[in-house]
PDB file of C-alpha atoms in Angstrom:
ATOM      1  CA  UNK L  45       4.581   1.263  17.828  1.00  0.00           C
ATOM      2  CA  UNK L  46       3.628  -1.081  15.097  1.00  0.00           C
ATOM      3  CA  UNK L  47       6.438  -2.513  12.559  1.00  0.00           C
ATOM      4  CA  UNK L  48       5.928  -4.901   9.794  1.00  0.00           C
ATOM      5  CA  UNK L  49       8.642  -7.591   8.879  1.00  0.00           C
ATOM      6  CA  UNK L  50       8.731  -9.429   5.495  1.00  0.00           C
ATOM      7  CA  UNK L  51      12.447 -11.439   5.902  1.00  0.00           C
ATOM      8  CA  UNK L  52      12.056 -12.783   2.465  1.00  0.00           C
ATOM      9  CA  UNK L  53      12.923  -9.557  -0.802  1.00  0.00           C
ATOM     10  CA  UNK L  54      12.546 -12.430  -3.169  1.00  0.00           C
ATOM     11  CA  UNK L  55      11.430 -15.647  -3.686  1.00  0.00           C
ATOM     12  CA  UNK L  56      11.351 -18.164  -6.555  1.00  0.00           C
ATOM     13  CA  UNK L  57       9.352 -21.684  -7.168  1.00  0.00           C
ATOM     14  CA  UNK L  58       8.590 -23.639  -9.678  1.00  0.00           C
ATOM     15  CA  UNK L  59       4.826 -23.257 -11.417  1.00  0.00           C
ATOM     16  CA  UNK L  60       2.213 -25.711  -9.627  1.00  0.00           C
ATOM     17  CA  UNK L  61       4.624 -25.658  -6.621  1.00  0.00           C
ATOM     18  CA  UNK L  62       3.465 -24.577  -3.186  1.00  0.00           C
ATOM     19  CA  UNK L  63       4.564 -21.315  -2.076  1.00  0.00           C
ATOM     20  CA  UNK L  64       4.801 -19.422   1.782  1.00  0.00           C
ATOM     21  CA  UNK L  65       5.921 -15.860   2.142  1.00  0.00           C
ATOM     22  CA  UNK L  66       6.281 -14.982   5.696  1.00  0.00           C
ATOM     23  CA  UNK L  67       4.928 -12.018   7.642  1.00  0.00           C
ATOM     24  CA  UNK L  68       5.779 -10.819  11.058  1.00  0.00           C
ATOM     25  CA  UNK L  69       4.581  -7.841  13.387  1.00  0.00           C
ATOM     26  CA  UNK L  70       4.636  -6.470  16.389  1.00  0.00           C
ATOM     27  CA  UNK L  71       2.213  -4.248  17.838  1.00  0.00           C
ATOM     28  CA  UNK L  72       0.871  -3.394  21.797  1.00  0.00           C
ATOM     29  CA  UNK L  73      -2.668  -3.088  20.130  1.00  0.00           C
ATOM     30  CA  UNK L  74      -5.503  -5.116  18.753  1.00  0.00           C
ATOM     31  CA  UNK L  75      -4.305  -5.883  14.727  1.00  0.00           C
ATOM     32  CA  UNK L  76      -5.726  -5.832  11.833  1.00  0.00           C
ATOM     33  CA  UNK L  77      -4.093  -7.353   9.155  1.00  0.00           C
ATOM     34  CA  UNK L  78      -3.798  -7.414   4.960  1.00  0.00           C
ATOM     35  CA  UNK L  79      -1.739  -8.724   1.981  1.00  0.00           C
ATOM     36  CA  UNK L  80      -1.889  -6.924  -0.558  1.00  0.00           C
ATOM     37  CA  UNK L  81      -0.363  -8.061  -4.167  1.00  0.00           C
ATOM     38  CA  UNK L  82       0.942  -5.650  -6.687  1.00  0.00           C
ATOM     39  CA  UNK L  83       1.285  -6.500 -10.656  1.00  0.00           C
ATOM     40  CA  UNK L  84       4.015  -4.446 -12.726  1.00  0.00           C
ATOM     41  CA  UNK L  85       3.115  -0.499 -13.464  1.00  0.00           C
ATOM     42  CA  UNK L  86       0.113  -0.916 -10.694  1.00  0.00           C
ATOM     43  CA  UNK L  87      -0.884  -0.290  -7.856  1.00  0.00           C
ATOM     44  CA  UNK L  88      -2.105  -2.701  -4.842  1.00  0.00           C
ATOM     45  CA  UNK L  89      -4.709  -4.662  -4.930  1.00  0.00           C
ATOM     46  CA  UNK L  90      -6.101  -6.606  -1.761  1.00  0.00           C
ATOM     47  CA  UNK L  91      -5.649 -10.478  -1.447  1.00  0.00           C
ATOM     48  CA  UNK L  92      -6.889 -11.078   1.710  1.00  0.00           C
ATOM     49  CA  UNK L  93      -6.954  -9.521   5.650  1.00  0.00           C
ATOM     50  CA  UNK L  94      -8.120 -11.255   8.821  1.00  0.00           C
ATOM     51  CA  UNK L  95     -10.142  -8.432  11.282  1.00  0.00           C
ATOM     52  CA  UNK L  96     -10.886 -11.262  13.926  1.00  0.00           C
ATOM     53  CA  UNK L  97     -11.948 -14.934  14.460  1.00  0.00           C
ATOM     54  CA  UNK L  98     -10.969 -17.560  12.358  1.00  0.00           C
ATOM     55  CA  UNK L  99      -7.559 -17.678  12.304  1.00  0.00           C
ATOM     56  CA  UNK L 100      -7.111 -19.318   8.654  1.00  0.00           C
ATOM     57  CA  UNK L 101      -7.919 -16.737   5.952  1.00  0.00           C
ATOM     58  CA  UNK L 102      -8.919 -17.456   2.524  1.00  0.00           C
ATOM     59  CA  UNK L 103      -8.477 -14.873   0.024  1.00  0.00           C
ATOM     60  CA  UNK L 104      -8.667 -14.254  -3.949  1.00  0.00           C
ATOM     61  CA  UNK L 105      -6.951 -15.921  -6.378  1.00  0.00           C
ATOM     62  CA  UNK L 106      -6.678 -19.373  -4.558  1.00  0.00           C
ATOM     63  CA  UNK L 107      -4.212 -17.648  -1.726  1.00  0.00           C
ATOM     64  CA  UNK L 108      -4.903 -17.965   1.627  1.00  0.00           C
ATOM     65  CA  UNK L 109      -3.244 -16.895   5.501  1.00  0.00           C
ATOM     66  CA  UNK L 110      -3.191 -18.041   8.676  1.00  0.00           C
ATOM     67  CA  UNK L 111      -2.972 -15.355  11.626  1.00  0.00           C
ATOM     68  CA  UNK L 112      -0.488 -16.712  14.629  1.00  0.00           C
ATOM     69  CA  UNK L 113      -0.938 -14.306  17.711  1.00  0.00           C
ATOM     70  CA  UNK L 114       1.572 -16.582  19.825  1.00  0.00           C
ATOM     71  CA  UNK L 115       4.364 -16.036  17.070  1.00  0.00           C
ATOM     72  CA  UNK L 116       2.884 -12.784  15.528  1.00  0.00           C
ATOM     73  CA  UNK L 117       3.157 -13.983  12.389  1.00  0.00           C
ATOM     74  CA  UNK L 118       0.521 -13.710   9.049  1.00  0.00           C
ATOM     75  CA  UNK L 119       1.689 -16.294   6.235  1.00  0.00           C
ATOM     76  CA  UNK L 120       0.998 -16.261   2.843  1.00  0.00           C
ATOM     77  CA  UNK L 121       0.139 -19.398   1.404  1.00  0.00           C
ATOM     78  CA  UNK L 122      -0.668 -20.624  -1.696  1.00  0.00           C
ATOM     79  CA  UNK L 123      -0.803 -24.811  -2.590  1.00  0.00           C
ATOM     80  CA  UNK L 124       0.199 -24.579  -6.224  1.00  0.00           C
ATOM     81  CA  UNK L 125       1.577 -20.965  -8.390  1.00  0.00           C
ATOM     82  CA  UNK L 126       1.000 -19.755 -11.474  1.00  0.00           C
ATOM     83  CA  UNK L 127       2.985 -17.795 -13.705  1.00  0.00           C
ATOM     84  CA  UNK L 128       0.132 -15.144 -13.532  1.00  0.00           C
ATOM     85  CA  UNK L 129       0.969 -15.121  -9.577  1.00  0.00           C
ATOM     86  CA  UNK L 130       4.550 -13.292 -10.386  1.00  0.00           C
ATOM     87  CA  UNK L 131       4.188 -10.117  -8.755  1.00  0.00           C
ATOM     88  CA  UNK L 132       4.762  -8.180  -5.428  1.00  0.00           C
ATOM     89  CA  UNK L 133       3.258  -9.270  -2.372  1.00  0.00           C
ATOM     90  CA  UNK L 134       3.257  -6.836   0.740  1.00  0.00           C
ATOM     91  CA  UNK L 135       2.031  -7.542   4.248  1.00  0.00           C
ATOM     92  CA  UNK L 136       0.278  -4.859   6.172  1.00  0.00           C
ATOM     93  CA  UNK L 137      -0.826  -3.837   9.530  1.00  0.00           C
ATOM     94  CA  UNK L 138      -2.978  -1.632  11.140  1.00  0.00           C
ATOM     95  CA  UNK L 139      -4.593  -1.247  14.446  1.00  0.00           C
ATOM     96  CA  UNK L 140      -7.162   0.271  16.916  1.00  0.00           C
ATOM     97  CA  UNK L 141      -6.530   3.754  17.880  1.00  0.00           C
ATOM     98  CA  UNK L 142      -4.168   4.551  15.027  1.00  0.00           C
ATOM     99  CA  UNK L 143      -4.601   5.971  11.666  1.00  0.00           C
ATOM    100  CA  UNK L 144      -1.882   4.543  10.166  1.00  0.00           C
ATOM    101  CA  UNK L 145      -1.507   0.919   8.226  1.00  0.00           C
ATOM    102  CA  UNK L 146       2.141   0.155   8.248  1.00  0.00           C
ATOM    103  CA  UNK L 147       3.458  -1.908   5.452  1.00  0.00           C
ATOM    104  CA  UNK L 148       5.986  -4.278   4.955  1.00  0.00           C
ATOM    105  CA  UNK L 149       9.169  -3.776   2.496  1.00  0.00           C
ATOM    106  CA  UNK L 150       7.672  -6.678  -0.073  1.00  0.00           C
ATOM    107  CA  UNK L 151       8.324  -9.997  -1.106  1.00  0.00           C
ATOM    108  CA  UNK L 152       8.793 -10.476  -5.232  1.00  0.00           C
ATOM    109  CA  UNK L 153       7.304 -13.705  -6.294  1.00  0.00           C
ATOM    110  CA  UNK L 154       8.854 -15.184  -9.267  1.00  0.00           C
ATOM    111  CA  UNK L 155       7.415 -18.344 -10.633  1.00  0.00           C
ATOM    112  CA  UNK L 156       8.998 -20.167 -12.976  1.00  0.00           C
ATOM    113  CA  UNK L 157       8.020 -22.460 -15.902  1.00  0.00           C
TER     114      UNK L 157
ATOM    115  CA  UNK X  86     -16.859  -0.584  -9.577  1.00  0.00           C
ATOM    116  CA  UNK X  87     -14.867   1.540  -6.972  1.00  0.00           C
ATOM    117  CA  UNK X  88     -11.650   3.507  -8.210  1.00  0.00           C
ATOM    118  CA  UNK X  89      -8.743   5.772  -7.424  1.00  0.00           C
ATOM    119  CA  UNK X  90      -7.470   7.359 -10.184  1.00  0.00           C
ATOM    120  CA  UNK X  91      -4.194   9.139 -10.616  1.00  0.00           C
ATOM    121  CA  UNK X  92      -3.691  11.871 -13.026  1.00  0.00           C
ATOM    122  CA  UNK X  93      -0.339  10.778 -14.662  1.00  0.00           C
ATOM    123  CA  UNK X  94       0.976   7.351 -15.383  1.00  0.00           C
ATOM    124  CA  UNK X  95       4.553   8.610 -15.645  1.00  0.00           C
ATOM    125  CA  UNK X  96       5.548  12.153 -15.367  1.00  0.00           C
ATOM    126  CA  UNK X  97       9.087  13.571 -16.314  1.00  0.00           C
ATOM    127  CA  UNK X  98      10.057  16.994 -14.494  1.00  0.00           C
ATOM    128  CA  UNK X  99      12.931  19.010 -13.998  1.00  0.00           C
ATOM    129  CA  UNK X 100      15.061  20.236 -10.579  1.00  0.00           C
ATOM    130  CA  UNK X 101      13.020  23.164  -8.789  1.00  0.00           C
ATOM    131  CA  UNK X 102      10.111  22.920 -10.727  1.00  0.00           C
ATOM    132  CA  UNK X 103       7.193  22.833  -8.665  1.00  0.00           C
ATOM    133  CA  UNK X 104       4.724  19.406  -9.349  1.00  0.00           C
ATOM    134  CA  UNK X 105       1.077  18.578  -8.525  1.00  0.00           C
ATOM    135  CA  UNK X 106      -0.074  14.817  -8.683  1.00  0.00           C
ATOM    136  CA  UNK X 107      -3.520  14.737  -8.456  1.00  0.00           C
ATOM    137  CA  UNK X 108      -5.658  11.752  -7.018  1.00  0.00           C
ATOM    138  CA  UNK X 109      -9.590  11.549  -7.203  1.00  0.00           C
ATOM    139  CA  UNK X 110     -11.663   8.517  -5.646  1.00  0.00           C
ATOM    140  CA  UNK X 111     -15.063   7.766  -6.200  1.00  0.00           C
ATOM    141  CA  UNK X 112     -16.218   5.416  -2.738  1.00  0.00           C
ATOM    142  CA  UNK X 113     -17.065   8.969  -0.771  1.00  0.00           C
ATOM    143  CA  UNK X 114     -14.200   7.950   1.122  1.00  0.00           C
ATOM    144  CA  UNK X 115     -12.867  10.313   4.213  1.00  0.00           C
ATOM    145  CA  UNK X 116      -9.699   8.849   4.448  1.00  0.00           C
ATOM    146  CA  UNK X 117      -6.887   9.481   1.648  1.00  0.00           C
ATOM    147  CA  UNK X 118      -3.049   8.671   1.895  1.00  0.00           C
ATOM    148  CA  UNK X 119      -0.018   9.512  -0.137  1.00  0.00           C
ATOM    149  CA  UNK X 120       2.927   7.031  -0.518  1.00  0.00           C
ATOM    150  CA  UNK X 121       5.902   6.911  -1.967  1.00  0.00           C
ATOM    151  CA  UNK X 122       7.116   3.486  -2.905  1.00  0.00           C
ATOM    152  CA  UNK X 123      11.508   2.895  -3.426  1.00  0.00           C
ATOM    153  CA  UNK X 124      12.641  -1.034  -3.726  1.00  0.00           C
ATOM    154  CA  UNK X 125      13.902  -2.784  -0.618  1.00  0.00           C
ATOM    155  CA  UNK X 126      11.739   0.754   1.577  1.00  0.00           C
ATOM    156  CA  UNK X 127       8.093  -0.728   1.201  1.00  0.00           C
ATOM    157  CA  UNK X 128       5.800   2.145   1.265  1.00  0.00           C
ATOM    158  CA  UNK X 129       6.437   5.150   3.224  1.00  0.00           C
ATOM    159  CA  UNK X 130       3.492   7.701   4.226  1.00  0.00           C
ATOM    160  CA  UNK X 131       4.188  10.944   3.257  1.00  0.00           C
ATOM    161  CA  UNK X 132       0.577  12.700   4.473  1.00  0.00           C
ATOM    162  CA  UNK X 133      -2.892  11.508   5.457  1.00  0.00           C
ATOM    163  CA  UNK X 134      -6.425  13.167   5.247  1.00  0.00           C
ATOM    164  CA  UNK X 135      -9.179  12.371   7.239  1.00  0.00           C
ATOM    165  CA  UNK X 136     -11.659  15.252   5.931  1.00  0.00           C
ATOM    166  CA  UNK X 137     -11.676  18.082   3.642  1.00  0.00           C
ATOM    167  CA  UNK X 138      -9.039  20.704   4.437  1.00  0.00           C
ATOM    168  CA  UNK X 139      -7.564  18.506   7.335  1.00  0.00           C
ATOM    169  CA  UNK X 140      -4.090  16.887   6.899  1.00  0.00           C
ATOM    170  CA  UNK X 141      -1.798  14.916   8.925  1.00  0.00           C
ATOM    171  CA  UNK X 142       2.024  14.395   8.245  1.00  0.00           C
ATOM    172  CA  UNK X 143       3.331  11.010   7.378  1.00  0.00           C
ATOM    173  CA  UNK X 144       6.834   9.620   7.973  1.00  0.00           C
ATOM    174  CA  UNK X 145       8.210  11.570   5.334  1.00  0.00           C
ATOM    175  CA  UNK X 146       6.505  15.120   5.045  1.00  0.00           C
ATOM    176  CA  UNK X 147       9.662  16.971   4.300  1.00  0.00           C
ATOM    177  CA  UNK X 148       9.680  18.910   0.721  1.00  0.00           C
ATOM    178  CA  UNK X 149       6.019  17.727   0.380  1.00  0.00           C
ATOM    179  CA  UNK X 150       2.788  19.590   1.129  1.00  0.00           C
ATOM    180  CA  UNK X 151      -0.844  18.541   0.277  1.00  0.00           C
ATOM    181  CA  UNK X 152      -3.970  20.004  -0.688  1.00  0.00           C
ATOM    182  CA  UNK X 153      -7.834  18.457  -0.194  1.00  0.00           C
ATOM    183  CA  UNK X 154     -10.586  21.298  -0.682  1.00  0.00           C
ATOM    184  CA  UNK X 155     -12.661  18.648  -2.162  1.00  0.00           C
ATOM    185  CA  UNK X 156     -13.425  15.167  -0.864  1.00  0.00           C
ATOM    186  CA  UNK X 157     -13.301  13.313  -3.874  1.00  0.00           C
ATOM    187  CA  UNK X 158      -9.898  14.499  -4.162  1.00  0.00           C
ATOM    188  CA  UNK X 159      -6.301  14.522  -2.810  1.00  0.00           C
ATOM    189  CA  UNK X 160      -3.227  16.596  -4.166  1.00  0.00           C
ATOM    190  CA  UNK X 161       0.762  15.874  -3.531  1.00  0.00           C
ATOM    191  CA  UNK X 162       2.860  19.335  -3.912  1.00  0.00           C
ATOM    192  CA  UNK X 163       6.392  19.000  -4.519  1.00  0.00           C
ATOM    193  CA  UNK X 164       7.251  22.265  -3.803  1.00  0.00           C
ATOM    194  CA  UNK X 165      10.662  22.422  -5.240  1.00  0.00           C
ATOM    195  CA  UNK X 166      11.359  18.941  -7.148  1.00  0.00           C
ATOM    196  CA  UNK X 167      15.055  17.296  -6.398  1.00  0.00           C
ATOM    197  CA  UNK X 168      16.260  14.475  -7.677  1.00  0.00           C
ATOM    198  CA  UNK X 169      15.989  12.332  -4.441  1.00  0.00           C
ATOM    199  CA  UNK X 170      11.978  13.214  -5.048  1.00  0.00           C
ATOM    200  CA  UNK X 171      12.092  10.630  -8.110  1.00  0.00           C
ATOM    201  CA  UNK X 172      10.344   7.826  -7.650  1.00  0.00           C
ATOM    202  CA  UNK X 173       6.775   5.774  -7.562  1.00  0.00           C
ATOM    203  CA  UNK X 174       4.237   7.488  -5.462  1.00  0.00           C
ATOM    204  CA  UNK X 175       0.700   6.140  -4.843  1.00  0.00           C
ATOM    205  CA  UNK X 176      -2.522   7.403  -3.833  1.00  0.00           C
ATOM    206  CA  UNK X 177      -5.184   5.444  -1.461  1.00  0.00           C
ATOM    207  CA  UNK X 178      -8.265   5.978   0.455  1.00  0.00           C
ATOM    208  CA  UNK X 179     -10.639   3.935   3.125  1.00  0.00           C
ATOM    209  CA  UNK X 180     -13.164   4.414   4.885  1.00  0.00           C
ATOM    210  CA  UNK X 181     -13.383   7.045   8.176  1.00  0.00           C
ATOM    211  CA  UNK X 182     -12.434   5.540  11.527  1.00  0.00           C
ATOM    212  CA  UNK X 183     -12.398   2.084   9.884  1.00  0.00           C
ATOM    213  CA  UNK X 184      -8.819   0.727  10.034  1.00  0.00           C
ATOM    214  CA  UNK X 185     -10.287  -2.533  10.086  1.00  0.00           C
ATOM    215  CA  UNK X 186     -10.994  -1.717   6.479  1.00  0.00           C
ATOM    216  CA  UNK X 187      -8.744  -2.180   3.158  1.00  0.00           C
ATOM    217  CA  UNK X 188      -7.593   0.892   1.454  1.00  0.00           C
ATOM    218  CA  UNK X 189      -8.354   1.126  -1.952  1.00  0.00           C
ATOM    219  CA  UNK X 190      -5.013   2.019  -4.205  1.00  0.00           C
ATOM    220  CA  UNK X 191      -4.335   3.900  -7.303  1.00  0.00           C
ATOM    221  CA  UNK X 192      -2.170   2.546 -10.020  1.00  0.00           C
ATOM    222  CA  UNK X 193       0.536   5.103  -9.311  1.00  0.00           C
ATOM    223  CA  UNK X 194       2.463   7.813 -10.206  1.00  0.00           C
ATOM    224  CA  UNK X 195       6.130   6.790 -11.854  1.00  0.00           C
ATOM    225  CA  UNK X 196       7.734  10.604 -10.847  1.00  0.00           C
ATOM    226  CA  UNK X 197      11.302  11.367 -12.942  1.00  0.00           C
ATOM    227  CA  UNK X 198      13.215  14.322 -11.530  1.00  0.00           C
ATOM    228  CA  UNK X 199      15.706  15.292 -14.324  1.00  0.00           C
TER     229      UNK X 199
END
């Protein structure tokens, strides 16, 4: 079975400060995997998902991730926020041979002035 | 540019009553989902459609039922609204046999269960 783990519910940072929000899975299949973002009253929008190769993963909206099969982990990363960047950020997974794309609980991003 | 439109922003309905949230993509997508979305639960599949009258059940089917007689479009049933039933529910499709792609999401239903 595949599970998604976001440890972080919330996280705040200063504007023009770096920011990480973590992502871990676990699956016995190939992975597929997404972050999505999600802006008050909307629904999700894609940031970024890594099918295969590289490992680093650059996305919209200056946001990037870096797959890590060893730790099964997909971070979020972005070098320097913007207020515009407060929203919800979930992690998802899906894999070969399954219909399903499992997401994780979310991670609100609150940057501050 | 590619959509999923949901019929209601916000919709206010009473115990028993029976609702219908209606969800219509325009990508000739196979695939469609319904989720519900709580805070601190993620999203939670409550049914899945991979063609047109075919239906799977999610994690949490119960005192849900779904409708797809078209393929533009995906209906969630609550049968008998409870309160427990109140909350944000969003639609979403992709593409068939391609969980390597995105889904595409609608902005979401805000569901009130007086």
């Amino acid at each position: 079975a595949q599970s998604v783990t976001q440890l972080d519910s919330q996280v705040p940072v200063f504007e023009e400060a770096p920011v990480e929000l973590r992502c871990n899975y676990s699956s016995s299949v190939s992975v597929y995997l997404f972050w999505y973002v999600q802006y008050p009253n909307q629904g999700l929008q894609l940031l970024l998902k890594y099918l295969s190769g590289s490992t680093l993963v650059k996305g919209i909206n200056g946001f990037e991730a870096e797959f890590n099969k060893s730790q099964t982990s997909f971070h979020l990363r972005k070098p320097s926020v913007h207020i515009s960047d407060t929203a919800e950020y979930f992690c998802a997974v899906s894999g070969s041979g399954t219909y399903k794309y499992i997401f994780g609980t979310g991670t609100r991003l609150k940057v501050l002035a | 540019d590619v959509k999923v439109t949901q019929s209601s922003r916000y919709l206010v309905k009473r115990t028993g009553e029976k609702v219908f949230l209606e969800c219509v993509q325009d990508m000739d997508h196979e695939n469609m989902f319904w989720y519900r979305q709580d805070p601190g639960l993620g999203l939670r599949l409550i049914y899945f459609s991979y063609d047109v009258k075919m239906k799977e059940k999610g994690d949490i089917p119960e005192g849900y039922s779904v409708s797809r007689e078209k393929k533009e479009r995906f209906s969630l049933i609550l049968e008998s609204a409870s309160t427990n039933q109140t909350s944000m529910y969003l639609c979403a499709s992709s593409s068939i046999g391609r969980f390597d792609q995105p889904q595409h999401f609608g902005d979401g239903t805000r569901l009130s269960i007086l």
